[in-house]
mmCIF file of C-alpha atoms in Angstrom:
data_model
loop_
_atom_site.group_PDB
_atom_site.id
_atom_site.type_symbol
_atom_site.label_atom_id
_atom_site.label_comp_id
_atom_site.label_asym_id
_atom_site.label_seq_id
_atom_site.Cartn_x
_atom_site.Cartn_y
_atom_site.Cartn_z
ATOM 1 C CA LYS B 1 -28.598 -106.973 92.554
ATOM 2 C CA TYR B 2 -27.096 -104.592 95.711
ATOM 3 C CA TYR B 3 -27.335 -103.962 98.684
ATOM 4 C CA SER B 4 -26.768 -101.823 101.323
ATOM 5 C CA TRP B 5 -24.287 -101.516 103.861
ATOM 6 C CA PHE B 6 -24.124 -99.697 107.483
ATOM 7 C CA LYS B 7 -22.131 -99.956 110.552
ATOM 8 C CA VAL B 8 -24.277 -100.880 113.559
ATOM 9 C CA GLN B 9 -21.764 -100.850 115.862
ATOM 10 C CA THR B 10 -17.232 -100.669 116.655
ATOM 11 C CA LEU B 11 -15.860 -102.668 118.885
ATOM 12 C CA VAL B 12 -12.903 -101.312 120.513
ATOM 13 C CA PRO B 13 -11.085 -103.008 124.233
ATOM 14 C CA ALA B 14 -11.301 -100.167 126.363
ATOM 15 C CA ASN B 15 -7.317 -101.066 126.957
ATOM 16 C CA CYS B 16 -6.680 -101.221 123.533
ATOM 17 C CA THR B 17 -3.334 -98.898 123.536
ATOM 18 C CA SER B 18 -1.396 -97.158 120.407
ATOM 19 C CA ASP B 19 0.477 -99.905 118.225
ATOM 20 C CA ASP B 20 -1.768 -102.488 119.722
ATOM 21 C CA TYR B 21 -3.378 -103.703 116.332
ATOM 22 C CA PHE B 22 -6.281 -104.608 117.436
ATOM 23 C CA GLY B 23 -8.439 -106.315 114.138
ATOM 24 C CA ARG B 24 -4.951 -107.796 112.511
ATOM 25 C CA SER B 25 -6.879 -111.194 111.733
ATOM 26 C CA VAL B 26 -10.666 -111.509 112.892
ATOM 27 C CA LYS B 27 -13.019 -114.559 112.258
ATOM 28 C CA PHE B 28 -16.860 -115.695 112.522
ATOM 29 C CA ASP B 29 -16.674 -119.213 114.258
ATOM 30 C CA SER B 30 -16.489 -121.899 111.335
ATOM 31 C CA GLU B 31 -20.436 -123.134 112.500
ATOM 32 C CA SER B 32 -22.352 -120.422 113.889
ATOM 33 C CA ASP B 33 -22.658 -116.337 113.778
ATOM 34 C CA ASP B 34 -22.584 -115.947 117.379
ATOM 35 C CA GLN B 35 -19.019 -115.379 118.029
ATOM 36 C CA PHE B 36 -16.062 -114.315 117.330
ATOM 37 C CA ILE B 37 -12.464 -113.776 117.216
ATOM 38 C CA VAL B 38 -10.186 -110.930 116.553
ATOM 39 C CA GLY B 39 -6.571 -110.578 116.925
ATOM 40 C CA SER B 40 -4.545 -107.849 118.395
ATOM 41 C CA VAL B 41 -0.858 -108.678 118.068
ATOM 42 C CA GLY B 42 0.772 -105.522 119.479
ATOM 43 C CA ASP B 43 -1.259 -106.133 122.843
ATOM 44 C CA SER B 44 2.246 -105.223 125.529
ATOM 45 C CA THR B 45 0.715 -106.641 128.438
ATOM 46 C CA HIS B 46 3.159 -109.312 128.820
ATOM 47 C CA GLY B 47 5.878 -107.369 127.186
ATOM 48 C CA GLU B 48 6.025 -105.341 123.871
ATOM 49 C CA SER B 49 4.082 -107.151 121.202
ATOM 50 C CA SER B 50 3.116 -109.789 123.163
ATOM 51 C CA GLY B 51 -0.236 -109.737 121.802
ATOM 52 C CA SER B 52 -3.412 -111.526 122.403
ATOM 53 C CA ALA B 53 -6.788 -112.201 121.349
ATOM 54 C CA TYR B 54 -10.248 -111.002 122.131
ATOM 55 C CA VAL B 55 -13.670 -112.801 122.398
ATOM 56 C CA TYR B 56 -16.954 -111.743 120.783
ATOM 57 C CA GLU B 57 -20.519 -112.398 121.165
ATOM 58 C CA TYR B 58 -24.192 -111.166 120.334
ATOM 59 C CA ASP B 59 -26.698 -110.999 122.360
ATOM 60 C CA PRO B 60 -30.005 -111.068 120.993
ATOM 61 C CA THR B 61 -31.596 -109.415 123.259
ATOM 62 C CA THR B 62 -30.036 -105.575 122.660
ATOM 63 C CA THR B 63 -28.698 -107.570 119.131
ATOM 64 C CA THR B 64 -25.174 -105.505 119.720
ATOM 65 C CA TRP B 65 -21.653 -107.281 120.397
ATOM 66 C CA TYR B 66 -19.778 -107.947 123.523
ATOM 67 C CA LEU B 67 -16.929 -108.446 124.827
ATOM 68 C CA GLY B 68 -16.555 -112.171 126.481
ATOM 69 C CA ALA B 69 -13.179 -113.109 126.579
ATOM 70 C CA GLN B 70 -9.786 -111.691 126.189
ATOM 71 C CA ILE B 71 -7.433 -114.616 126.022
ATOM 72 C CA PHE B 72 -3.689 -114.550 126.340
ATOM 73 C CA ALA B 73 -0.546 -117.666 125.889
ATOM 74 C CA THR B 74 0.141 -118.438 129.445
ATOM 75 C CA ASP B 75 3.746 -118.720 128.333
ATOM 76 C CA SER B 76 3.318 -115.257 126.309
ATOM 77 C CA GLN B 77 6.860 -113.404 126.504
ATOM 78 C CA PRO B 78 7.650 -109.913 124.174
ATOM 79 C CA GLY B 79 7.406 -109.993 120.343
ATOM 80 C CA ASP B 80 5.669 -113.311 119.873
ATOM 81 C CA SER B 81 3.277 -111.446 117.969
ATOM 82 C CA PHE B 82 0.444 -113.806 119.288
ATOM 83 C CA GLY B 83 -2.834 -113.155 117.617
ATOM 84 C CA VAL B 84 -1.300 -113.166 114.491
ATOM 85 C CA SER B 85 -3.988 -115.208 113.299
ATOM 86 C CA VAL B 86 -7.696 -116.725 114.644
ATOM 87 C CA ALA B 87 -10.142 -118.990 113.927
ATOM 88 C CA LEU B 88 -13.059 -120.325 116.281
ATOM 89 C CA ASN B 89 -15.066 -123.456 116.202
ATOM 90 C CA ARG B 90 -18.065 -123.902 118.522
ATOM 91 C CA ASN B 91 -16.082 -123.800 121.946
ATOM 92 C CA ARG B 92 -12.721 -124.039 120.851
ATOM 93 C CA ALA B 93 -10.296 -121.130 119.620
ATOM 94 C CA ILE B 94 -6.803 -121.367 117.870
ATOM 95 C CA VAL B 95 -4.508 -118.446 117.785
ATOM 96 C CA GLY B 96 -1.081 -118.990 115.767
ATOM 97 C CA ALA B 97 2.143 -116.648 117.433
ATOM 98 C CA TYR B 98 4.246 -116.853 114.706
ATOM 99 C CA LYS B 99 7.207 -115.470 115.936
ATOM 100 C CA ASP B 100 7.355 -117.395 119.498
ATOM 101 C CA ASN B 101 10.650 -118.727 120.603
ATOM 102 C CA THR B 102 10.382 -122.749 120.678
ATOM 103 C CA ASP B 103 13.061 -124.928 123.199
ATOM 104 C CA TYR B 104 13.271 -127.260 120.104
ATOM 105 C CA GLY B 105 13.671 -125.415 116.472
ATOM 106 C CA GLY B 106 14.490 -122.507 118.390
ATOM 107 C CA ILE B 107 14.016 -118.653 117.650
ATOM 108 C CA SER B 108 11.273 -117.235 115.764
ATOM 109 C CA VAL B 109 9.684 -120.507 115.003
ATOM 110 C CA GLY B 110 6.361 -119.946 116.240
ATOM 111 C CA SER B 111 3.119 -121.944 117.421
ATOM 112 C CA VAL B 112 0.015 -122.275 117.635
ATOM 113 C CA TYR B 113 -2.591 -122.183 120.605
ATOM 114 C CA ILE B 114 -6.098 -124.096 121.519
ATOM 115 C CA PHE B 115 -8.336 -123.124 124.102
ATOM 116 C CA GLN B 116 -11.780 -124.309 125.371
ATOM 117 C CA LYS B 117 -14.068 -122.572 127.096
ATOM 118 C CA ILE B 118 -15.298 -123.647 130.224
ATOM 119 C CA ASN B 119 -17.923 -121.385 131.058
ATOM 120 C CA ALA B 120 -19.409 -118.099 130.017
ATOM 121 C CA THR B 121 -16.891 -115.186 130.040
ATOM 122 C CA ALA B 122 -13.920 -118.638 131.006
ATOM 123 C CA TRP B 123 -10.915 -119.575 128.227
ATOM 124 C CA VAL B 124 -8.568 -122.149 129.713
ATOM 125 C CA GLU B 125 -5.463 -123.300 127.085
ATOM 126 C CA ASP B 126 -5.313 -126.579 126.222
ATOM 127 C CA ALA B 127 -2.872 -127.225 124.429
ATOM 128 C CA LYS B 128 0.075 -125.814 122.278
ATOM 129 C CA LEU B 129 1.365 -126.899 119.203
ATOM 130 C CA GLU B 130 4.613 -126.546 117.484
ATOM 131 C CA ASN B 131 5.564 -128.033 113.908
ATOM 132 C CA SER B 132 8.212 -131.419 114.430
ATOM 133 C CA ASP B 133 10.381 -129.601 112.640
ATOM 134 C CA GLY B 134 10.930 -125.823 113.333
ATOM 135 C CA MET B 135 13.725 -124.048 112.691
ATOM 136 C CA GLY B 136 14.211 -120.253 113.286
ATOM 137 C CA ASP B 137 11.580 -117.759 110.952
ATOM 138 C CA ASP B 138 9.970 -120.630 110.041
ATOM 139 C CA GLY B 139 6.675 -118.392 110.403
ATOM 140 C CA PHE B 140 4.826 -121.224 112.170
ATOM 141 C CA GLY B 141 1.373 -120.285 112.883
ATOM 142 C CA THR B 142 0.727 -117.494 110.368
ATOM 143 C CA GLN B 143 -2.183 -118.806 109.248
ATOM 144 C CA VAL B 144 -4.337 -121.091 111.446
ATOM 145 C CA ALA B 145 -7.324 -122.794 110.436
ATOM 146 C CA ILE B 146 -9.957 -124.989 112.725
ATOM 147 C CA TYR B 147 -12.952 -127.285 112.540
ATOM 148 C CA ARG B 148 -14.300 -129.396 114.720
ATOM 149 C CA ASP B 149 -10.690 -132.188 116.435
ATOM 150 C CA VAL B 150 -8.662 -130.698 113.097
ATOM 151 C CA VAL B 151 -6.335 -127.983 113.236
ATOM 152 C CA ILE B 152 -4.291 -126.555 110.298
ATOM 153 C CA ALA B 153 -1.039 -124.077 110.438
ATOM 154 C CA GLY B 154 0.416 -122.349 107.254
ATOM 155 C CA SER B 155 4.926 -122.095 107.819
ATOM 156 C CA PRO B 156 4.705 -119.598 104.804
ATOM 157 C CA GLY B 157 8.518 -119.658 106.201
ATOM 158 C CA ASP B 158 9.577 -123.222 106.316
ATOM 159 C CA ASP B 159 12.797 -124.691 104.392
ATOM 160 C CA ILE B 160 11.744 -127.106 102.212
ATOM 161 C CA SER B 161 15.410 -127.938 101.883
ATOM 162 C CA ASP B 162 18.878 -127.474 103.539
ATOM 163 C CA ILE B 163 20.093 -125.740 100.272
ATOM 164 C CA ASP B 164 20.736 -122.685 100.818
ATOM 165 C CA ARG B 165 17.000 -120.870 101.880
ATOM 166 C CA ASP B 166 14.745 -122.872 100.475
ATOM 167 C CA THR B 167 11.815 -121.598 101.697
ATOM 168 C CA ARG B 168 9.261 -122.639 99.046
ATOM 169 C CA GLY B 169 6.337 -123.007 103.214
ATOM 170 C CA SER B 170 4.051 -125.333 104.325
ATOM 171 C CA VAL B 171 1.336 -126.316 106.283
ATOM 172 C CA TYR B 172 1.017 -129.109 108.955
ATOM 173 C CA ILE B 173 -2.421 -130.826 109.623
ATOM 174 C CA PHE B 174 -3.062 -132.080 113.751
ATOM 175 C CA SER B 175 -5.996 -133.950 114.974
ATOM 176 C CA ARG B 176 -7.298 -133.868 118.191
ATOM 177 C CA ASP B 177 -7.144 -137.501 119.181
ATOM 178 C CA VAL B 178 -11.016 -138.569 120.678
ATOM 179 C CA ILE B 179 -9.567 -141.038 123.360
ATOM 180 C CA SER B 180 -6.069 -139.568 125.062
ATOM 181 C CA GLY B 181 -7.380 -135.872 123.983
ATOM 182 C CA ASP B 182 -4.190 -134.868 122.571
ATOM 183 C CA TRP B 183 -3.014 -133.146 119.566
ATOM 184 C CA GLU B 184 -1.059 -134.777 117.089
ATOM 185 C CA GLU B 185 0.927 -133.480 114.115
ATOM 186 C CA VAL B 186 -0.944 -136.294 111.317
ATOM 187 C CA LYS B 187 0.241 -134.534 108.223
ATOM 188 C CA LYS B 188 3.150 -132.372 106.548
ATOM 189 C CA VAL B 189 1.664 -131.042 103.430
#
């Protein structure tokens, strides 16, 4: 059986400009169908290609989607590409910035940001995750996933060995400690 699909609504943020790459990543909330998140890696609000993410929510009264919030990393820098990957679960959003420079890993190691929704329009940065053995060009955060208190982040440029550039890639699994609230790396695959 075939179904017909038709356009219901077009979403373009008012502040979106050329080369923002709005829609680079898109994910529905993994446990509901009333909100989704969109990455915009080229957003230059905090410098060229610093990036942002937009959370949209569904209004059942008007049967339309509306912008709930625009999210930025608290330490946004030009070139971070925040929004290359996004995920949403309940009132928690996760956004990858695969070109973020880190204190310990160096240039373009990448990082992952976790945000918590605190009210109808406000999301606050809860944590910034970095891979434990990060090195330049790892691409940590190129892909992200979240389910409740577990976060998975892809790092396709991760060097598995120190011989040449053995970039087989890896995946890091993080878990939130329910007592302390801290996010901890529990496994590298």
